[in-house]
Amino acid sequence: MNPFTTSLNRTSYLLWSVLLIIWVIGYGILIDATKSNHTGTYWLPLRIMWGVVFIGVSLLVLVRRLQNSGLSVWLVLLSVLPLAGSLLWLVMFFVPSKELA
């Protein structure tokens, strides 16, 4: 279940996807709460850090799921394309795990 050390099966991928969606909702709340602040770019480093953590964890989770399914990890490059990234995210829920010998 830990994406930092092992590959992810479909159930773990679903759990991490839900956690990342919650992270994005929190990011939206952060943006909304700080946009009317009159301190200029005071909140900008926090916004950048929040986004970088999201991108890093989401790419790591996708790479681990690709490894578990036996697909090339280079497919993670598709995640930067808007439509292809969304489709890849959905497809990974249905691709079965590779058989262990």
PDB file of C-alpha atoms in Angstrom:
ATOM      1  CA  MET A   1       0.000   0.000   0.000  1.00  0.00           C
ATOM      2  CA  ASN A   2       2.982   2.311   0.439  1.00  0.00           C
ATOM      3  CA  PRO A   3       3.724   3.759  -3.025  1.00  0.00           C
ATOM      4  CA  PHE A   4       7.202   4.780  -1.947  1.00  0.00           C
ATOM      5  CA  THR A   5       8.401   1.185  -1.565  1.00  0.00           C
ATOM      6  CA  THR A   6       6.086  -1.207  -3.439  1.00  0.00           C
ATOM      7  CA  SER A   7       3.955  -1.374  -6.547  1.00  0.00           C
ATOM      8  CA  LEU A   8       0.248  -0.671  -6.257  1.00  0.00           C
ATOM      9  CA  ASN A   9      -2.622  -2.993  -7.088  1.00  0.00           C
ATOM     10  CA  ARG A  10      -5.980  -1.653  -8.240  1.00  0.00           C
ATOM     11  CA  THR A  11      -7.411  -1.269  -4.730  1.00  0.00           C
ATOM     12  CA  SER A  12      -4.415   0.682  -3.447  1.00  0.00           C
ATOM     13  CA  TYR A  13      -4.456   2.801  -6.601  1.00  0.00           C
ATOM     14  CA  LEU A  14      -8.102   3.646  -5.940  1.00  0.00           C
ATOM     15  CA  LEU A  15      -7.332   4.647  -2.354  1.00  0.00           C
ATOM     16  CA  TRP A  16      -4.412   6.847  -3.383  1.00  0.00           C
ATOM     17  CA  SER A  17      -6.531   8.416  -6.136  1.00  0.00           C
ATOM     18  CA  VAL A  18      -9.218   9.339  -3.609  1.00  0.00           C
ATOM     19  CA  LEU A  19      -6.567  10.833  -1.314  1.00  0.00           C
ATOM     20  CA  LEU A  20      -5.167  12.863  -4.210  1.00  0.00           C
ATOM     21  CA  ILE A  21      -8.653  14.139  -5.083  1.00  0.00           C
ATOM     22  CA  ILE A  22      -9.057  15.263  -1.471  1.00  0.00           C
ATOM     23  CA  TRP A  23      -5.637  16.955  -1.774  1.00  0.00           C
ATOM     24  CA  VAL A  24      -6.829  18.844  -4.887  1.00  0.00           C
ATOM     25  CA  ILE A  25      -9.988  19.958  -3.082  1.00  0.00           C
ATOM     26  CA  GLY A  26      -7.794  21.236  -0.244  1.00  0.00           C
ATOM     27  CA  TYR A  27      -5.651  23.056  -2.802  1.00  0.00           C
ATOM     28  CA  GLY A  28      -8.741  24.726  -4.226  1.00  0.00           C
ATOM     29  CA  ILE A  29      -9.798  25.806  -0.752  1.00  0.00           C
ATOM     30  CA  LEU A  30      -6.297  27.185  -0.148  1.00  0.00           C
ATOM     31  CA  ILE A  31      -6.380  29.159  -3.393  1.00  0.00           C
ATOM     32  CA  ASP A  32      -9.841  30.517  -2.632  1.00  0.00           C
ATOM     33  CA  ALA A  33      -8.960  31.449   0.935  1.00  0.00           C
ATOM     34  CA  THR A  34      -5.779  33.290  -0.040  1.00  0.00           C
ATOM     35  CA  LYS A  35      -6.756  35.027  -3.271  1.00  0.00           C
ATOM     36  CA  SER A  36      -8.471  37.967  -1.591  1.00  0.00           C
ATOM     37  CA  ASN A  37      -5.631  38.438   0.887  1.00  0.00           C
ATOM     38  CA  HIS A  38      -4.004  41.840   0.467  1.00  0.00           C
ATOM     39  CA  THR A  39      -0.517  40.598   1.286  1.00  0.00           C
ATOM     40  CA  GLY A  40       0.456  40.160  -2.351  1.00  0.00           C
ATOM     41  CA  THR A  41       2.498  37.028  -3.001  1.00  0.00           C
ATOM     42  CA  TYR A  42       2.843  36.030   0.645  1.00  0.00           C
ATOM     43  CA  TRP A  43       0.948  32.765   0.052  1.00  0.00           C
ATOM     44  CA  LEU A  44       2.650  31.961  -3.262  1.00  0.00           C
ATOM     45  CA  PRO A  45       5.356  29.635  -1.799  1.00  0.00           C
ATOM     46  CA  LEU A  46       2.690  27.609   0.017  1.00  0.00           C
ATOM     47  CA  ARG A  47       0.620  27.332  -3.158  1.00  0.00           C
ATOM     48  CA  ILE A  48       3.655  26.209  -5.149  1.00  0.00           C
ATOM     49  CA  MET A  49       4.665  23.682  -2.498  1.00  0.00           C
ATOM     50  CA  TRP A  50       1.118  22.281  -2.351  1.00  0.00           C
ATOM     51  CA  GLY A  51       1.070  21.851  -6.141  1.00  0.00           C
ATOM     52  CA  VAL A  52       4.539  20.309  -6.342  1.00  0.00           C
ATOM     53  CA  VAL A  53       3.677  17.744  -3.670  1.00  0.00           C
ATOM     54  CA  PHE A  54       0.492  16.839  -5.566  1.00  0.00           C
ATOM     55  CA  ILE A  55       2.302  16.421  -8.880  1.00  0.00           C
ATOM     56  CA  GLY A  56       5.122  14.402  -7.313  1.00  0.00           C
ATOM     57  CA  VAL A  57       2.870  12.014  -5.415  1.00  0.00           C
ATOM     58  CA  SER A  58       0.459  11.554  -8.322  1.00  0.00           C
ATOM     59  CA  LEU A  59       3.307  10.709 -10.715  1.00  0.00           C
ATOM     60  CA  LEU A  60       4.814   8.318  -8.170  1.00  0.00           C
ATOM     61  CA  VAL A  61       1.482   6.551  -7.661  1.00  0.00           C
ATOM     62  CA  LEU A  62       0.995   6.230 -11.416  1.00  0.00           C
ATOM     63  CA  VAL A  63       4.521   4.856 -11.933  1.00  0.00           C
ATOM     64  CA  ARG A  64       3.982   2.260  -9.196  1.00  0.00           C
ATOM     65  CA  ARG A  65       0.659   1.229 -10.733  1.00  0.00           C
ATOM     66  CA  LEU A  66       2.253   0.937 -14.175  1.00  0.00           C
ATOM     67  CA  GLN A  67       4.956  -1.294 -12.694  1.00  0.00           C
ATOM     68  CA  ASN A  68       2.335  -3.491 -11.037  1.00  0.00           C
ATOM     69  CA  SER A  69       0.415  -3.905 -14.274  1.00  0.00           C
ATOM     70  CA  GLY A  70       3.535  -4.766 -16.263  1.00  0.00           C
ATOM     71  CA  LEU A  71       3.285  -1.741 -18.547  1.00  0.00           C
ATOM     72  CA  SER A  72       6.119   0.592 -19.474  1.00  0.00           C
ATOM     73  CA  VAL A  73       6.714   3.348 -16.949  1.00  0.00           C
ATOM     74  CA  TRP A  74       7.273   5.693 -19.883  1.00  0.00           C
ATOM     75  CA  LEU A  75       3.499   5.829 -20.222  1.00  0.00           C
ATOM     76  CA  VAL A  76       3.603   8.246 -17.285  1.00  0.00           C
ATOM     77  CA  LEU A  77       4.580  10.901 -19.840  1.00  0.00           C
ATOM     78  CA  LEU A  78       1.022  10.686 -21.176  1.00  0.00           C
ATOM     79  CA  SER A  79      -0.217  12.094 -17.891  1.00  0.00           C
ATOM     80  CA  VAL A  80       0.974  15.582 -18.858  1.00  0.00           C
ATOM     81  CA  LEU A  81      -1.454  15.668 -21.775  1.00  0.00           C
ATOM     82  CA  PRO A  82      -4.911  16.809 -20.647  1.00  0.00           C
ATOM     83  CA  LEU A  83      -7.184  14.215 -22.265  1.00  0.00           C
ATOM     84  CA  ALA A  84      -4.641  11.395 -22.441  1.00  0.00           C
ATOM     85  CA  GLY A  85      -3.734  11.847 -18.770  1.00  0.00           C
ATOM     86  CA  SER A  86      -7.346  11.574 -17.685  1.00  0.00           C
ATOM     87  CA  LEU A  87      -7.903   8.508 -19.821  1.00  0.00           C
ATOM     88  CA  LEU A  88      -4.713   6.877 -18.530  1.00  0.00           C
ATOM     89  CA  TRP A  89      -5.862   7.517 -14.951  1.00  0.00           C
ATOM     90  CA  LEU A  90      -9.192   5.782 -15.677  1.00  0.00           C
ATOM     91  CA  VAL A  91      -7.662   2.902 -17.641  1.00  0.00           C
ATOM     92  CA  MET A  92      -5.314   2.057 -14.780  1.00  0.00           C
ATOM     93  CA  PHE A  93      -8.330   1.138 -12.649  1.00  0.00           C
ATOM     94  CA  PHE A  94      -9.211  -1.648 -15.050  1.00  0.00           C
ATOM     95  CA  VAL A  95      -5.823  -3.003 -16.121  1.00  0.00           C
ATOM     96  CA  PRO A  96      -5.163  -6.196 -14.143  1.00  0.00           C
ATOM     97  CA  SER A  97      -1.983  -6.736 -12.177  1.00  0.00           C
ATOM     98  CA  LYS A  98       0.722  -8.821 -13.818  1.00  0.00           C
ATOM     99  CA  GLU A  99       1.028 -12.416 -12.733  1.00  0.00           C
ATOM    100  CA  LEU A 100       3.857 -13.144 -10.330  1.00  0.00           C
ATOM    101  CA  ALA A 101       5.916 -16.172 -11.234  1.00  0.00           C
TER     102      ALA A 101
END
